[in-house]
């Protein structure tokens, strides 16, 4: 399988759509409206059709069977193709990573964590954790990812789960002025040492400025387990991963939700 197992590089590659959206100045899609509908859409309908044709709607094999997602699976053509044949930026959004699974499961099982609160899903990917927050009663949600194709995938996944799409920010939020959030969630983001350092500093500032609660999902990657952020973490819950997720993630067997308390 060419795509999912081979992705180890940081998420710093964006396709031509990101340049178009930056030049337009439209990076935040407000009011829960789908930003790719109607006149002036920034995503060609052909891209939407491409994603629908080359992903599978599934809710199996993960910790959250309540959530349907468009993902790359063994029944998809590009699962078997060489990774360089994928015509857009690396589709990290097309895999339901184990840290995100743990966060989503935790929010679904513990809706009081988000009910009536504002939630930022940092590095949202497929949008599953933001969707779990929405299902659990969050009052305000922002999904953030640097890849505009992820934004389209998040919107499609909202529709699959009969949810109105929430705002999506397509930009590196670490470079922006911080906003106030009751909760920040991030899964599988500690895969690169430099990014881990930047995240650590950004999360500390967020915590001390706004007393924001921070929940991190991770399956025990060495870049996370060996990072100094470990001194500021409290284990909330650990989940056993289902066999399909274990196979897709080099045999990782569990995923944990951590509470960041600097």
PDB file of C-alpha atoms in Angstrom:
ATOM      1  CA  UNK A   1       0.000   0.000   0.000  1.00  0.00           C
ATOM      2  CA  UNK A   2       1.732   3.081  -1.286  1.00  0.00           C
ATOM      3  CA  UNK A   3       0.133   6.021   0.417  1.00  0.00           C
ATOM      4  CA  UNK A   4      -0.739   5.696   4.080  1.00  0.00           C
ATOM      5  CA  UNK A   5       2.236   3.764   5.364  1.00  0.00           C
ATOM      6  CA  UNK A   6       4.757   5.907   3.537  1.00  0.00           C
ATOM      7  CA  UNK A   7       3.714   9.311   4.855  1.00  0.00           C
ATOM      8  CA  UNK A   8       6.266  10.340   7.431  1.00  0.00           C
ATOM      9  CA  UNK A   9       7.117  13.845   6.186  1.00  0.00           C
ATOM     10  CA  UNK A  10       5.763  16.946   7.957  1.00  0.00           C
ATOM     11  CA  UNK A  11       2.510  18.424   6.698  1.00  0.00           C
ATOM     12  CA  UNK A  12       4.132  21.391   5.015  1.00  0.00           C
ATOM     13  CA  UNK A  13       3.202  20.798   1.383  1.00  0.00           C
ATOM     14  CA  UNK A  14       0.190  22.589  -0.057  1.00  0.00           C
ATOM     15  CA  UNK A  15      -1.241  22.391  -3.556  1.00  0.00           C
ATOM     16  CA  UNK A  16      -2.078  25.119  -6.008  1.00  0.00           C
ATOM     17  CA  UNK A  17      -5.391  25.773  -4.267  1.00  0.00           C
ATOM     18  CA  UNK A  18      -3.682  27.159  -1.177  1.00  0.00           C
ATOM     19  CA  UNK A  19      -1.923  29.788  -3.293  1.00  0.00           C
ATOM     20  CA  UNK A  20      -5.214  30.738  -4.916  1.00  0.00           C
ATOM     21  CA  UNK A  21      -6.960  31.056  -1.569  1.00  0.00           C
ATOM     22  CA  UNK A  22      -4.141  33.100  -0.041  1.00  0.00           C
ATOM     23  CA  UNK A  23      -4.148  35.483  -2.981  1.00  0.00           C
ATOM     24  CA  UNK A  24      -7.884  35.929  -2.545  1.00  0.00           C
ATOM     25  CA  UNK A  25      -7.518  36.755   1.138  1.00  0.00           C
ATOM     26  CA  UNK A  26     -10.343  34.346   2.001  1.00  0.00           C
ATOM     27  CA  UNK A  27      -8.863  31.970   4.530  1.00  0.00           C
ATOM     28  CA  UNK A  28     -11.560  31.808   7.176  1.00  0.00           C
ATOM     29  CA  UNK A  29     -14.981  30.494   6.244  1.00  0.00           C
ATOM     30  CA  UNK A  30     -17.461  31.915   8.773  1.00  0.00           C
ATOM     31  CA  UNK A  31     -21.025  31.306   9.803  1.00  0.00           C
ATOM     32  CA  UNK A  32     -20.975  27.528   9.361  1.00  0.00           C
ATOM     33  CA  UNK A  33     -21.548  27.848   5.596  1.00  0.00           C
ATOM     34  CA  UNK A  34     -19.965  25.515   3.085  1.00  0.00           C
ATOM     35  CA  UNK A  35     -17.352  27.755   1.400  1.00  0.00           C
ATOM     36  CA  UNK A  36     -17.279  25.708  -1.802  1.00  0.00           C
ATOM     37  CA  UNK A  37     -20.926  26.091  -2.777  1.00  0.00           C
ATOM     38  CA  UNK A  38     -22.551  28.652  -4.988  1.00  0.00           C
ATOM     39  CA  UNK A  39     -21.076  31.381  -7.148  1.00  0.00           C
ATOM     40  CA  UNK A  40     -17.470  32.275  -6.576  1.00  0.00           C
ATOM     41  CA  UNK A  41     -16.554  28.869  -5.244  1.00  0.00           C
ATOM     42  CA  UNK A  42     -12.824  28.462  -4.681  1.00  0.00           C
ATOM     43  CA  UNK A  43     -12.813  24.705  -5.277  1.00  0.00           C
ATOM     44  CA  UNK A  44     -13.576  23.383  -8.714  1.00  0.00           C
ATOM     45  CA  UNK A  45     -16.449  20.880  -8.684  1.00  0.00           C
ATOM     46  CA  UNK A  46     -14.073  18.562 -10.532  1.00  0.00           C
ATOM     47  CA  UNK A  47     -11.956  18.310  -7.369  1.00  0.00           C
ATOM     48  CA  UNK A  48     -15.013  17.468  -5.310  1.00  0.00           C
ATOM     49  CA  UNK A  49     -15.901  14.784  -7.845  1.00  0.00           C
ATOM     50  CA  UNK A  50     -12.313  13.499  -7.772  1.00  0.00           C
ATOM     51  CA  UNK A  51     -12.419  13.106  -3.991  1.00  0.00           C
ATOM     52  CA  UNK A  52     -15.776  11.375  -4.096  1.00  0.00           C
ATOM     53  CA  UNK A  53     -14.546   9.009  -6.800  1.00  0.00           C
ATOM     54  CA  UNK A  54     -11.233   8.179  -5.116  1.00  0.00           C
ATOM     55  CA  UNK A  55     -12.265   7.772  -1.476  1.00  0.00           C
ATOM     56  CA  UNK A  56     -14.622   5.401   0.280  1.00  0.00           C
ATOM     57  CA  UNK A  57     -17.284   6.313   2.806  1.00  0.00           C
ATOM     58  CA  UNK A  58     -16.591   4.171   5.849  1.00  0.00           C
ATOM     59  CA  UNK A  59     -17.256   4.000   9.578  1.00  0.00           C
ATOM     60  CA  UNK A  60     -15.561   0.665  10.253  1.00  0.00           C
ATOM     61  CA  UNK A  61     -12.154  -0.189  11.674  1.00  0.00           C
ATOM     62  CA  UNK A  62     -11.906   2.850  13.956  1.00  0.00           C
ATOM     63  CA  UNK A  63     -12.775   3.749  17.538  1.00  0.00           C
ATOM     64  CA  UNK A  64     -15.768   5.829  16.400  1.00  0.00           C
ATOM     65  CA  UNK A  65     -18.252   3.809  14.329  1.00  0.00           C
ATOM     66  CA  UNK A  66     -20.757   6.652  14.883  1.00  0.00           C
ATOM     67  CA  UNK A  67     -18.778   8.870  12.492  1.00  0.00           C
ATOM     68  CA  UNK A  68     -18.743   8.315   8.736  1.00  0.00           C
ATOM     69  CA  UNK A  69     -15.695   9.567   6.843  1.00  0.00           C
ATOM     70  CA  UNK A  70     -14.369   9.693   3.308  1.00  0.00           C
ATOM     71  CA  UNK A  71     -11.012   7.915   3.512  1.00  0.00           C
ATOM     72  CA  UNK A  72      -8.496   6.072   1.390  1.00  0.00           C
ATOM     73  CA  UNK A  73      -9.046   2.348   1.888  1.00  0.00           C
ATOM     74  CA  UNK A  74      -7.803  -0.824   0.175  1.00  0.00           C
ATOM     75  CA  UNK A  75     -10.811  -0.575  -2.142  1.00  0.00           C
ATOM     76  CA  UNK A  76      -9.572   2.769  -3.505  1.00  0.00           C
ATOM     77  CA  UNK A  77      -7.352   2.966  -6.577  1.00  0.00           C
ATOM     78  CA  UNK A  78      -4.778   5.258  -5.026  1.00  0.00           C
ATOM     79  CA  UNK A  79      -4.287   2.928  -2.062  1.00  0.00           C
ATOM     80  CA  UNK A  80      -2.288   0.763  -4.457  1.00  0.00           C
ATOM     81  CA  UNK A  81      -0.764   3.411  -6.706  1.00  0.00           C
ATOM     82  CA  UNK A  82       2.622   5.048  -6.178  1.00  0.00           C
ATOM     83  CA  UNK A  83       2.306   8.034  -3.858  1.00  0.00           C
ATOM     84  CA  UNK A  84       3.704  10.427  -6.479  1.00  0.00           C
ATOM     85  CA  UNK A  85       0.738   9.719  -8.752  1.00  0.00           C
ATOM     86  CA  UNK A  86      -1.658  11.434  -6.351  1.00  0.00           C
ATOM     87  CA  UNK A  87      -2.292  14.776  -8.127  1.00  0.00           C
ATOM     88  CA  UNK A  88      -2.634  17.015  -5.064  1.00  0.00           C
ATOM     89  CA  UNK A  89      -0.737  17.660  -1.841  1.00  0.00           C
ATOM     90  CA  UNK A  90      -0.153  14.628   0.384  1.00  0.00           C
ATOM     91  CA  UNK A  91      -3.619  13.500   1.568  1.00  0.00           C
ATOM     92  CA  UNK A  92      -3.028  13.227   5.295  1.00  0.00           C
ATOM     93  CA  UNK A  93      -6.738  13.980   5.687  1.00  0.00           C
ATOM     94  CA  UNK A  94      -7.575  10.663   3.980  1.00  0.00           C
ATOM     95  CA  UNK A  95      -6.331   8.555   6.913  1.00  0.00           C
ATOM     96  CA  UNK A  96      -8.078   8.493  10.285  1.00  0.00           C
ATOM     97  CA  UNK A  97      -4.965   8.667  12.440  1.00  0.00           C
ATOM     98  CA  UNK A  98      -4.953   6.990  15.880  1.00  0.00           C
ATOM     99  CA  UNK A  99      -4.488  10.148  17.945  1.00  0.00           C
ATOM    100  CA  UNK A 100      -7.537  11.692  16.327  1.00  0.00           C
ATOM    101  CA  UNK A 101      -9.492   8.498  16.906  1.00  0.00           C
ATOM    102  CA  UNK A 102      -8.734   8.611  20.630  1.00  0.00           C
ATOM    103  CA  UNK A 103      -9.726  12.276  20.924  1.00  0.00           C
ATOM    104  CA  UNK A 104     -12.943  11.735  19.007  1.00  0.00           C
ATOM    105  CA  UNK A 105     -13.892   8.703  21.086  1.00  0.00           C
ATOM    106  CA  UNK A 106     -13.237  10.629  24.283  1.00  0.00           C
ATOM    107  CA  UNK A 107     -15.407  13.590  23.240  1.00  0.00           C
ATOM    108  CA  UNK A 108     -18.258  11.326  22.183  1.00  0.00           C
ATOM    109  CA  UNK A 109     -18.108   9.446  25.488  1.00  0.00           C
ATOM    110  CA  UNK A 110     -17.736  12.616  27.559  1.00  0.00           C
ATOM    111  CA  UNK A 111     -19.905  15.314  25.956  1.00  0.00           C
ATOM    112  CA  UNK A 112     -19.662  17.548  29.029  1.00  0.00           C
ATOM    113  CA  UNK A 113     -16.063  18.267  28.008  1.00  0.00           C
ATOM    114  CA  UNK A 114     -17.297  20.303  25.020  1.00  0.00           C
ATOM    115  CA  UNK A 115     -21.010  20.990  25.530  1.00  0.00           C
ATOM    116  CA  UNK A 116     -21.665  24.711  25.201  1.00  0.00           C
ATOM    117  CA  UNK A 117     -17.961  25.476  24.702  1.00  0.00           C
ATOM    118  CA  UNK A 118     -15.748  26.847  21.956  1.00  0.00           C
ATOM    119  CA  UNK A 119     -13.392  24.303  20.394  1.00  0.00           C
ATOM    120  CA  UNK A 120     -10.393  24.638  18.087  1.00  0.00           C
ATOM    121  CA  UNK A 121      -9.390  21.462  16.231  1.00  0.00           C
ATOM    122  CA  UNK A 122      -5.754  22.090  15.317  1.00  0.00           C
ATOM    123  CA  UNK A 123      -4.471  20.080  12.349  1.00  0.00           C
ATOM    124  CA  UNK A 124      -7.975  18.818  11.747  1.00  0.00           C
ATOM    125  CA  UNK A 125      -7.256  16.494   8.807  1.00  0.00           C
ATOM    126  CA  UNK A 126     -10.451  14.566   8.052  1.00  0.00           C
ATOM    127  CA  UNK A 127     -12.306  16.654  10.646  1.00  0.00           C
ATOM    128  CA  UNK A 128     -13.384  13.712  12.804  1.00  0.00           C
ATOM    129  CA  UNK A 129     -12.550  15.323  16.148  1.00  0.00           C
ATOM    130  CA  UNK A 130     -14.308  18.557  15.206  1.00  0.00           C
ATOM    131  CA  UNK A 131     -17.275  16.462  14.091  1.00  0.00           C
ATOM    132  CA  UNK A 132     -17.239  14.630  17.440  1.00  0.00           C
ATOM    133  CA  UNK A 133     -17.211  17.995  19.217  1.00  0.00           C
ATOM    134  CA  UNK A 134     -20.180  19.145  17.141  1.00  0.00           C
ATOM    135  CA  UNK A 135     -22.078  15.921  17.874  1.00  0.00           C
ATOM    136  CA  UNK A 136     -21.358  16.423  21.577  1.00  0.00           C
ATOM    137  CA  UNK A 137     -22.785  19.929  21.725  1.00  0.00           C
ATOM    138  CA  UNK A 138     -19.896  22.364  21.255  1.00  0.00           C
ATOM    139  CA  UNK A 139     -21.229  25.874  20.730  1.00  0.00           C
ATOM    140  CA  UNK A 140     -18.454  27.137  18.445  1.00  0.00           C
ATOM    141  CA  UNK A 141     -15.985  25.121  16.391  1.00  0.00           C
ATOM    142  CA  UNK A 142     -13.070  26.026  14.148  1.00  0.00           C
ATOM    143  CA  UNK A 143     -11.315  23.307  12.162  1.00  0.00           C
ATOM    144  CA  UNK A 144      -7.796  24.258  11.135  1.00  0.00           C
ATOM    145  CA  UNK A 145      -5.546  22.652   8.531  1.00  0.00           C
ATOM    146  CA  UNK A 146      -2.971  23.994   6.083  1.00  0.00           C
ATOM    147  CA  UNK A 147      -4.278  21.905   3.175  1.00  0.00           C
ATOM    148  CA  UNK A 148      -7.303  23.286   1.291  1.00  0.00           C
ATOM    149  CA  UNK A 149      -8.163  19.779   0.100  1.00  0.00           C
ATOM    150  CA  UNK A 150      -8.558  18.846   3.757  1.00  0.00           C
ATOM    151  CA  UNK A 151     -11.062  21.681   3.998  1.00  0.00           C
ATOM    152  CA  UNK A 152     -13.113  20.118   1.242  1.00  0.00           C
ATOM    153  CA  UNK A 153     -12.853  16.692   2.900  1.00  0.00           C
ATOM    154  CA  UNK A 154     -14.006  18.123   6.236  1.00  0.00           C
ATOM    155  CA  UNK A 155     -17.039  19.682   4.574  1.00  0.00           C
ATOM    156  CA  UNK A 156     -17.919  16.426   2.790  1.00  0.00           C
ATOM    157  CA  UNK A 157     -17.549  14.558   6.079  1.00  0.00           C
ATOM    158  CA  UNK A 158     -19.848  17.019   7.834  1.00  0.00           C
ATOM    159  CA  UNK A 159     -22.462  16.362   5.185  1.00  0.00           C
ATOM    160  CA  UNK A 160     -22.048  12.598   5.577  1.00  0.00           C
ATOM    161  CA  UNK A 161     -22.891  12.977   9.254  1.00  0.00           C
ATOM    162  CA  UNK A 162     -25.816  15.336   8.634  1.00  0.00           C
ATOM    163  CA  UNK A 163     -24.057  18.303  10.202  1.00  0.00           C
ATOM    164  CA  UNK A 164     -23.917  21.848   8.933  1.00  0.00           C
ATOM    165  CA  UNK A 165     -20.279  22.530   8.011  1.00  0.00           C
ATOM    166  CA  UNK A 166     -18.477  24.621  10.622  1.00  0.00           C
ATOM    167  CA  UNK A 167     -15.861  27.298   9.884  1.00  0.00           C
ATOM    168  CA  UNK A 168     -12.561  26.077   8.467  1.00  0.00           C
ATOM    169  CA  UNK A 169      -9.283  28.001   8.592  1.00  0.00           C
ATOM    170  CA  UNK A 170      -6.784  27.089   5.882  1.00  0.00           C
ATOM    171  CA  UNK A 171      -3.574  28.600   7.211  1.00  0.00           C
ATOM    172  CA  UNK A 172      -0.784  27.849   9.652  1.00  0.00           C
ATOM    173  CA  UNK A 173      -2.521  29.012  12.804  1.00  0.00           C
ATOM    174  CA  UNK A 174       0.757  28.993  14.750  1.00  0.00           C
ATOM    175  CA  UNK A 175       1.733  32.135  12.821  1.00  0.00           C
ATOM    176  CA  UNK A 176      -1.459  34.024  13.726  1.00  0.00           C
ATOM    177  CA  UNK A 177      -2.504  36.013  16.764  1.00  0.00           C
ATOM    178  CA  UNK A 178      -4.108  33.658  19.246  1.00  0.00           C
ATOM    179  CA  UNK A 179      -7.840  33.707  19.845  1.00  0.00           C
ATOM    180  CA  UNK A 180      -9.681  32.654  22.979  1.00  0.00           C
ATOM    181  CA  UNK A 181     -10.898  29.048  23.047  1.00  0.00           C
ATOM    182  CA  UNK A 182     -12.343  26.986  25.852  1.00  0.00           C
ATOM    183  CA  UNK A 183     -10.705  23.867  24.426  1.00  0.00           C
ATOM    184  CA  UNK A 184      -7.983  23.117  21.903  1.00  0.00           C
ATOM    185  CA  UNK A 185      -7.711  19.564  20.586  1.00  0.00           C
ATOM    186  CA  UNK A 186      -4.902  18.206  18.438  1.00  0.00           C
ATOM    187  CA  UNK A 187      -4.151  14.668  17.370  1.00  0.00           C
ATOM    188  CA  UNK A 188      -1.087  13.127  15.727  1.00  0.00           C
ATOM    189  CA  UNK A 189       0.683  16.475  15.393  1.00  0.00           C
ATOM    190  CA  UNK A 190       3.912  15.559  17.182  1.00  0.00           C
ATOM    191  CA  UNK A 191       5.599  13.789  14.274  1.00  0.00           C
ATOM    192  CA  UNK A 192       8.422  16.287  13.692  1.00  0.00           C
ATOM    193  CA  UNK A 193      10.826  17.716  16.271  1.00  0.00           C
ATOM    194  CA  UNK A 194      10.713  21.322  15.073  1.00  0.00           C
ATOM    195  CA  UNK A 195       6.931  21.293  14.793  1.00  0.00           C
ATOM    196  CA  UNK A 196       6.689  19.715  18.242  1.00  0.00           C
ATOM    197  CA  UNK A 197       8.765  22.557  19.706  1.00  0.00           C
ATOM    198  CA  UNK A 198       6.576  25.187  18.018  1.00  0.00           C
ATOM    199  CA  UNK A 199       3.397  23.499  19.170  1.00  0.00           C
ATOM    200  CA  UNK A 200       4.684  23.260  22.729  1.00  0.00           C
ATOM    201  CA  UNK A 201       5.370  27.006  22.914  1.00  0.00           C
ATOM    202  CA  UNK A 202       2.075  27.929  21.218  1.00  0.00           C
ATOM    203  CA  UNK A 203       0.048  25.699  23.529  1.00  0.00           C
ATOM    204  CA  UNK A 204       1.760  27.087  26.624  1.00  0.00           C
ATOM    205  CA  UNK A 205       0.924  30.634  25.545  1.00  0.00           C
ATOM    206  CA  UNK A 206      -2.660  29.597  24.840  1.00  0.00           C
ATOM    207  CA  UNK A 207      -2.971  28.015  28.274  1.00  0.00           C
ATOM    208  CA  UNK A 208      -1.459  30.864  30.255  1.00  0.00           C
ATOM    209  CA  UNK A 209      -3.159  33.670  28.287  1.00  0.00           C
ATOM    210  CA  UNK A 210      -6.694  32.286  28.205  1.00  0.00           C
ATOM    211  CA  UNK A 211      -6.601  29.322  30.605  1.00  0.00           C
ATOM    212  CA  UNK A 212      -7.554  27.192  27.604  1.00  0.00           C
ATOM    213  CA  UNK A 213      -7.802  23.483  28.203  1.00  0.00           C
ATOM    214  CA  UNK A 214      -5.648  21.457  25.786  1.00  0.00           C
ATOM    215  CA  UNK A 215      -6.221  17.802  24.924  1.00  0.00           C
ATOM    216  CA  UNK A 216      -3.648  15.913  22.849  1.00  0.00           C
ATOM    217  CA  UNK A 217      -4.156  12.563  21.150  1.00  0.00           C
ATOM    218  CA  UNK A 218      -1.125  10.438  20.310  1.00  0.00           C
ATOM    219  CA  UNK A 219      -0.393   6.712  19.907  1.00  0.00           C
ATOM    220  CA  UNK A 220       3.097   6.934  21.413  1.00  0.00           C
ATOM    221  CA  UNK A 221       5.230   8.172  18.543  1.00  0.00           C
ATOM    222  CA  UNK A 222       8.861   8.725  19.615  1.00  0.00           C
ATOM    223  CA  UNK A 223       8.762  12.429  18.678  1.00  0.00           C
ATOM    224  CA  UNK A 224       6.017  12.838  21.273  1.00  0.00           C
ATOM    225  CA  UNK A 225       7.126  10.333  23.898  1.00  0.00           C
ATOM    226  CA  UNK A 226      10.623  11.811  23.970  1.00  0.00           C
ATOM    227  CA  UNK A 227       9.620  15.468  23.923  1.00  0.00           C
ATOM    228  CA  UNK A 228       9.876  17.789  26.922  1.00  0.00           C
ATOM    229  CA  UNK A 229       6.111  18.374  26.760  1.00  0.00           C
ATOM    230  CA  UNK A 230       5.814  15.034  28.579  1.00  0.00           C
ATOM    231  CA  UNK A 231       6.636  16.856  31.829  1.00  0.00           C
ATOM    232  CA  UNK A 232       3.350  18.776  31.510  1.00  0.00           C
ATOM    233  CA  UNK A 233       0.938  15.992  30.600  1.00  0.00           C
ATOM    234  CA  UNK A 234      -1.699  14.121  32.569  1.00  0.00           C
ATOM    235  CA  UNK A 235      -3.050  10.904  31.089  1.00  0.00           C
ATOM    236  CA  UNK A 236      -6.832  11.067  30.645  1.00  0.00           C
ATOM    237  CA  UNK A 237      -7.628   7.770  28.915  1.00  0.00           C
ATOM    238  CA  UNK A 238      -5.941   5.107  26.809  1.00  0.00           C
ATOM    239  CA  UNK A 239      -7.720   3.115  24.105  1.00  0.00           C
ATOM    240  CA  UNK A 240      -6.822  -0.139  22.385  1.00  0.00           C
ATOM    241  CA  UNK A 241      -6.741   0.382  18.635  1.00  0.00           C
ATOM    242  CA  UNK A 242      -8.696  -1.864  16.319  1.00  0.00           C
ATOM    243  CA  UNK A 243      -6.741  -4.216  14.109  1.00  0.00           C
ATOM    244  CA  UNK A 244      -7.136  -2.251  10.838  1.00  0.00           C
ATOM    245  CA  UNK A 245      -5.689   0.851  12.506  1.00  0.00           C
ATOM    246  CA  UNK A 246      -2.837  -1.184  13.977  1.00  0.00           C
ATOM    247  CA  UNK A 247      -1.947  -2.518  10.545  1.00  0.00           C
ATOM    248  CA  UNK A 248      -1.978   0.952   8.999  1.00  0.00           C
ATOM    249  CA  UNK A 249       0.251   2.396  11.747  1.00  0.00           C
ATOM    250  CA  UNK A 250       3.206   0.038  11.913  1.00  0.00           C
ATOM    251  CA  UNK A 251       1.754  -2.093  14.687  1.00  0.00           C
ATOM    252  CA  UNK A 252       0.930   0.665  17.184  1.00  0.00           C
ATOM    253  CA  UNK A 253      -1.576  -0.894  19.560  1.00  0.00           C
ATOM    254  CA  UNK A 254      -2.967   1.929  21.724  1.00  0.00           C
ATOM    255  CA  UNK A 255      -3.738   5.632  21.556  1.00  0.00           C
ATOM    256  CA  UNK A 256      -3.917   8.005  24.501  1.00  0.00           C
ATOM    257  CA  UNK A 257      -5.622  11.305  25.301  1.00  0.00           C
ATOM    258  CA  UNK A 258      -3.439  13.647  27.355  1.00  0.00           C
ATOM    259  CA  UNK A 259      -4.387  16.786  29.284  1.00  0.00           C
ATOM    260  CA  UNK A 260      -1.731  19.505  28.877  1.00  0.00           C
ATOM    261  CA  UNK A 261      -1.073  21.231  32.199  1.00  0.00           C
ATOM    262  CA  UNK A 262       2.029  23.457  32.024  1.00  0.00           C
TER     263      UNK A 262
END
